[in-house]
Amino acid sequence: MYLPPQFNSKNKSDAAEVMRANPFASLISVDEAGLPFVSHIPLHLEERGADHVLLGHVAKANPHWRYLQARPQAVVTFMGPHAYLSPSVYPDLTRVPTWNYLAVHCTVQASLIEDPIAKDALLKKLIADHEPAYAEQWRGLGDEFAQKMLAGIVGFELRVTELQCKLKINQHRPESFDAMRAMYASGNDNERDLASWMERLAVTTQRLNGDG
């Protein structure tokens, strides 16, 4: 993605936080016609030493797993909080609107998970992410039903080989930062999340001016 240096976070913990807080990702492969094929799916992030690995699955009827099998290199994108920014935050009128956002793009190498026991372990990790209490219900559904459900999906492990993390919070406009933070802090969920990230990154007018 287009990644100006002022928005490029090389801190892997920033990327991991965006991915975990926004796990509903876009998995992008190339289909048999050479066109992008996209599946929108939740992914579980594991950090294995210095490596990042994403775990997920698609329905067996979804051809995406076949594309991963034929061409294992793919791209995964995560969209974090995002919001419009009014030019009213600037101290003068010669400005235009923009959009602030957090995004992570991963180049990945895929390997399929087809063994029922391994798929069950994968599902339990996703359950733990989103509804831990459901684990007991899943265990109680019975082996025959569970095997039928597991047969209907193909799991995969996506090893991240390249990671891009874009944190665009108008860092290059220090003259507007305090007003922007105040506007976002009193706004909707996305805007408040951006304000929190501004605090997390300690991006202040003082720091941006090089005084801190």
Short mmCIF file of N, CA and C in Angstrom, two decimals, residues 104-169:
data_model
loop_
_atom_site.label_atom_id
_atom_site.label_comp_id
_atom_site.label_asym_id
_atom_site.label_seq_id
_atom_site.Cartn_x
_atom_site.Cartn_y
_atom_site.Cartn_z
N VAL A 104 -3.29 -2.56 8.43
CA VAL A 104 -2.17 -3.48 8.38
C VAL A 104 -2.32 -4.36 7.15
N HIS A 105 -1.24 -4.47 6.38
CA HIS A 105 -1.22 -5.38 5.23
C HIS A 105 -0.13 -6.42 5.46
N CYS A 106 -0.48 -7.68 5.26
CA CYS A 106 0.47 -8.78 5.44
C CYS A 106 0.62 -9.56 4.14
N THR A 107 1.85 -9.78 3.72
CA THR A 107 2.11 -10.79 2.69
C THR A 107 2.31 -12.10 3.43
N VAL A 108 1.62 -13.15 2.98
CA VAL A 108 1.62 -14.41 3.73
C VAL A 108 1.94 -15.59 2.82
N GLN A 109 2.42 -16.64 3.45
CA GLN A 109 2.63 -17.93 2.79
C GLN A 109 1.68 -18.92 3.44
N ALA A 110 0.79 -19.51 2.65
CA ALA A 110 -0.29 -20.33 3.19
C ALA A 110 0.05 -21.81 3.17
N SER A 111 -0.43 -22.51 4.19
CA SER A 111 -0.43 -23.97 4.19
C SER A 111 -1.79 -24.42 4.71
N LEU A 112 -2.37 -25.42 4.06
CA LEU A 112 -3.71 -25.88 4.40
C LEU A 112 -3.70 -26.78 5.63
N ILE A 113 -4.80 -26.73 6.37
CA ILE A 113 -5.02 -27.60 7.53
C ILE A 113 -6.28 -28.40 7.25
N GLU A 114 -6.12 -29.68 6.94
CA GLU A 114 -7.26 -30.52 6.59
C GLU A 114 -7.52 -31.64 7.60
N ASP A 115 -6.57 -31.92 8.47
CA ASP A 115 -6.75 -32.94 9.49
C ASP A 115 -7.82 -32.50 10.49
N PRO A 116 -8.82 -33.33 10.77
CA PRO A 116 -9.92 -32.94 11.66
C PRO A 116 -9.46 -32.49 13.05
N ILE A 117 -8.48 -33.16 13.62
CA ILE A 117 -8.01 -32.79 14.95
C ILE A 117 -7.36 -31.40 14.92
N ALA A 118 -6.57 -31.14 13.88
CA ALA A 118 -5.93 -29.83 13.75
C ALA A 118 -6.97 -28.74 13.48
N LYS A 119 -8.00 -29.06 12.70
CA LYS A 119 -9.06 -28.08 12.44
C LYS A 119 -9.84 -27.78 13.71
N ASP A 120 -10.08 -28.80 14.51
CA ASP A 120 -10.78 -28.61 15.78
C ASP A 120 -9.97 -27.68 16.69
N ALA A 121 -8.66 -27.89 16.74
CA ALA A 121 -7.79 -27.03 17.56
C ALA A 121 -7.83 -25.59 17.07
N LEU A 122 -7.86 -25.43 15.75
CA LEU A 122 -7.95 -24.09 15.16
C LEU A 122 -9.26 -23.41 15.57
N LEU A 123 -10.38 -24.15 15.46
CA LEU A 123 -11.68 -23.58 15.82
C LEU A 123 -11.71 -23.17 17.29
N LYS A 124 -11.08 -23.95 18.14
CA LYS A 124 -11.08 -23.62 19.57
C LYS A 124 -10.32 -22.33 19.84
N LYS A 125 -9.31 -22.04 19.03
CA LYS A 125 -8.59 -20.77 19.18
C LYS A 125 -9.48 -19.60 18.77
N LEU A 126 -10.24 -19.77 17.70
CA LEU A 126 -11.16 -18.72 17.28
C LEU A 126 -12.29 -18.54 18.30
N ILE A 127 -12.78 -19.64 18.84
CA ILE A 127 -13.81 -19.56 19.87
C ILE A 127 -13.29 -18.80 21.08
N ALA A 128 -12.04 -19.08 21.47
CA ALA A 128 -11.44 -18.40 22.62
C ALA A 128 -11.31 -16.91 22.37
N ASP A 129 -11.12 -16.51 21.12
CA ASP A 129 -11.01 -15.09 20.78
C ASP A 129 -12.35 -14.37 20.92
N HIS A 130 -13.44 -15.04 20.55
CA HIS A 130 -14.70 -14.33 20.36
C HIS A 130 -15.83 -14.71 21.32
N GLU A 131 -15.85 -15.95 21.78
CA GLU A 131 -16.89 -16.36 22.73
C GLU A 131 -16.41 -17.59 23.50
N PRO A 132 -15.53 -17.41 24.46
CA PRO A 132 -14.98 -18.56 25.20
C PRO A 132 -16.05 -19.47 25.79
N ALA A 133 -17.18 -18.89 26.20
CA ALA A 133 -18.23 -19.70 26.81
C ALA A 133 -18.82 -20.72 25.83
N TYR A 134 -18.68 -20.47 24.52
CA TYR A 134 -19.23 -21.39 23.53
C TYR A 134 -18.44 -22.70 23.47
N ALA A 135 -17.21 -22.71 24.00
CA ALA A 135 -16.36 -23.91 23.92
C ALA A 135 -17.07 -25.12 24.53
N GLU A 136 -17.77 -24.91 25.65
CA GLU A 136 -18.46 -26.02 26.29
C GLU A 136 -19.59 -26.55 25.40
N GLN A 137 -20.31 -25.64 24.75
CA GLN A 137 -21.39 -26.07 23.86
C GLN A 137 -20.83 -26.84 22.67
N TRP A 138 -19.71 -26.35 22.11
CA TRP A 138 -19.08 -27.03 20.98
C TRP A 138 -18.67 -28.45 21.37
N ARG A 139 -18.10 -28.61 22.56
CA ARG A 139 -17.70 -29.94 23.03
C ARG A 139 -18.91 -30.84 23.24
N GLY A 140 -20.05 -30.25 23.58
CA GLY A 140 -21.22 -31.05 23.88
C GLY A 140 -22.08 -31.41 22.69
N LEU A 141 -21.68 -30.99 21.49
CA LEU A 141 -22.50 -31.26 20.31
C LEU A 141 -22.40 -32.70 19.85
N GLY A 142 -21.42 -33.42 20.35
CA GLY A 142 -21.28 -34.82 19.96
C GLY A 142 -20.30 -34.99 18.82
N ASP A 143 -19.60 -36.12 18.81
CA ASP A 143 -18.54 -36.35 17.83
C ASP A 143 -19.07 -36.40 16.40
N GLU A 144 -20.22 -37.03 16.20
CA GLU A 144 -20.75 -37.16 14.83
C GLU A 144 -21.06 -35.80 14.23
N PHE A 145 -21.71 -34.93 15.02
CA PHE A 145 -22.05 -33.59 14.52
C PHE A 145 -20.77 -32.77 14.30
N ALA A 146 -19.84 -32.86 15.25
CA ALA A 146 -18.59 -32.08 15.13
C ALA A 146 -17.82 -32.50 13.88
N GLN A 147 -17.73 -33.80 13.64
CA GLN A 147 -17.01 -34.27 12.46
C GLN A 147 -17.66 -33.78 11.17
N LYS A 148 -19.00 -33.74 11.17
CA LYS A 148 -19.71 -33.24 9.98
C LYS A 148 -19.39 -31.76 9.75
N MET A 149 -19.37 -30.98 10.82
CA MET A 149 -19.04 -29.56 10.70
C MET A 149 -17.60 -29.36 10.24
N LEU A 150 -16.69 -30.15 10.83
CA LEU A 150 -15.28 -30.03 10.47
C LEU A 150 -15.03 -30.43 9.02
N ALA A 151 -15.81 -31.39 8.52
CA ALA A 151 -15.66 -31.81 7.13
C ALA A 151 -16.09 -30.73 6.15
N GLY A 152 -16.86 -29.78 6.63
CA GLY A 152 -17.38 -28.72 5.77
C GLY A 152 -16.49 -27.50 5.65
N ILE A 153 -15.31 -27.53 6.30
CA ILE A 153 -14.40 -26.38 6.23
C ILE A 153 -12.99 -26.85 5.88
N VAL A 154 -12.21 -25.91 5.37
CA VAL A 154 -10.77 -26.13 5.17
C VAL A 154 -10.04 -25.05 5.95
N GLY A 155 -9.18 -25.47 6.85
CA GLY A 155 -8.41 -24.52 7.64
C GLY A 155 -7.10 -24.17 6.95
N PHE A 156 -6.49 -23.12 7.42
CA PHE A 156 -5.17 -22.76 6.88
C PHE A 156 -4.37 -21.97 7.91
N GLU A 157 -3.08 -22.06 7.74
CA GLU A 157 -2.12 -21.28 8.50
C GLU A 157 -1.43 -20.34 7.54
N LEU A 158 -1.40 -19.06 7.88
CA LEU A 158 -0.81 -18.03 7.02
C LEU A 158 0.41 -17.45 7.73
N ARG A 159 1.59 -17.81 7.27
CA ARG A 159 2.82 -17.29 7.87
C ARG A 159 3.14 -15.95 7.25
N VAL A 160 3.25 -14.92 8.08
CA VAL A 160 3.49 -13.57 7.59
C VAL A 160 4.95 -13.43 7.19
N THR A 161 5.18 -13.09 5.92
CA THR A 161 6.54 -12.91 5.42
C THR A 161 6.92 -11.44 5.27
N GLU A 162 5.91 -10.59 5.17
CA GLU A 162 6.15 -9.14 5.10
C GLU A 162 4.97 -8.44 5.76
N LEU A 163 5.29 -7.39 6.50
CA LEU A 163 4.25 -6.70 7.29
C LEU A 163 4.36 -5.20 7.06
N GLN A 164 3.23 -4.58 6.75
CA GLN A 164 3.16 -3.13 6.65
C GLN A 164 2.09 -2.63 7.61
N CYS A 165 2.42 -1.62 8.39
CA CYS A 165 1.48 -1.05 9.35
C CYS A 165 1.41 0.46 9.13
N LYS A 166 0.23 0.91 8.73
CA LYS A 166 0.03 2.33 8.44
C LYS A 166 -0.84 2.96 9.53
N LEU A 167 -0.28 3.92 10.24
CA LEU A 167 -1.01 4.67 11.26
C LEU A 167 -1.09 6.11 10.78
N LYS A 168 -2.19 6.44 10.13
CA LYS A 168 -2.35 7.79 9.56
C LYS A 168 -3.24 8.60 10.50
N ILE A 169 -2.62 9.44 11.30
CA ILE A 169 -3.35 10.27 12.25
C ILE A 169 -2.88 11.72 12.11
#
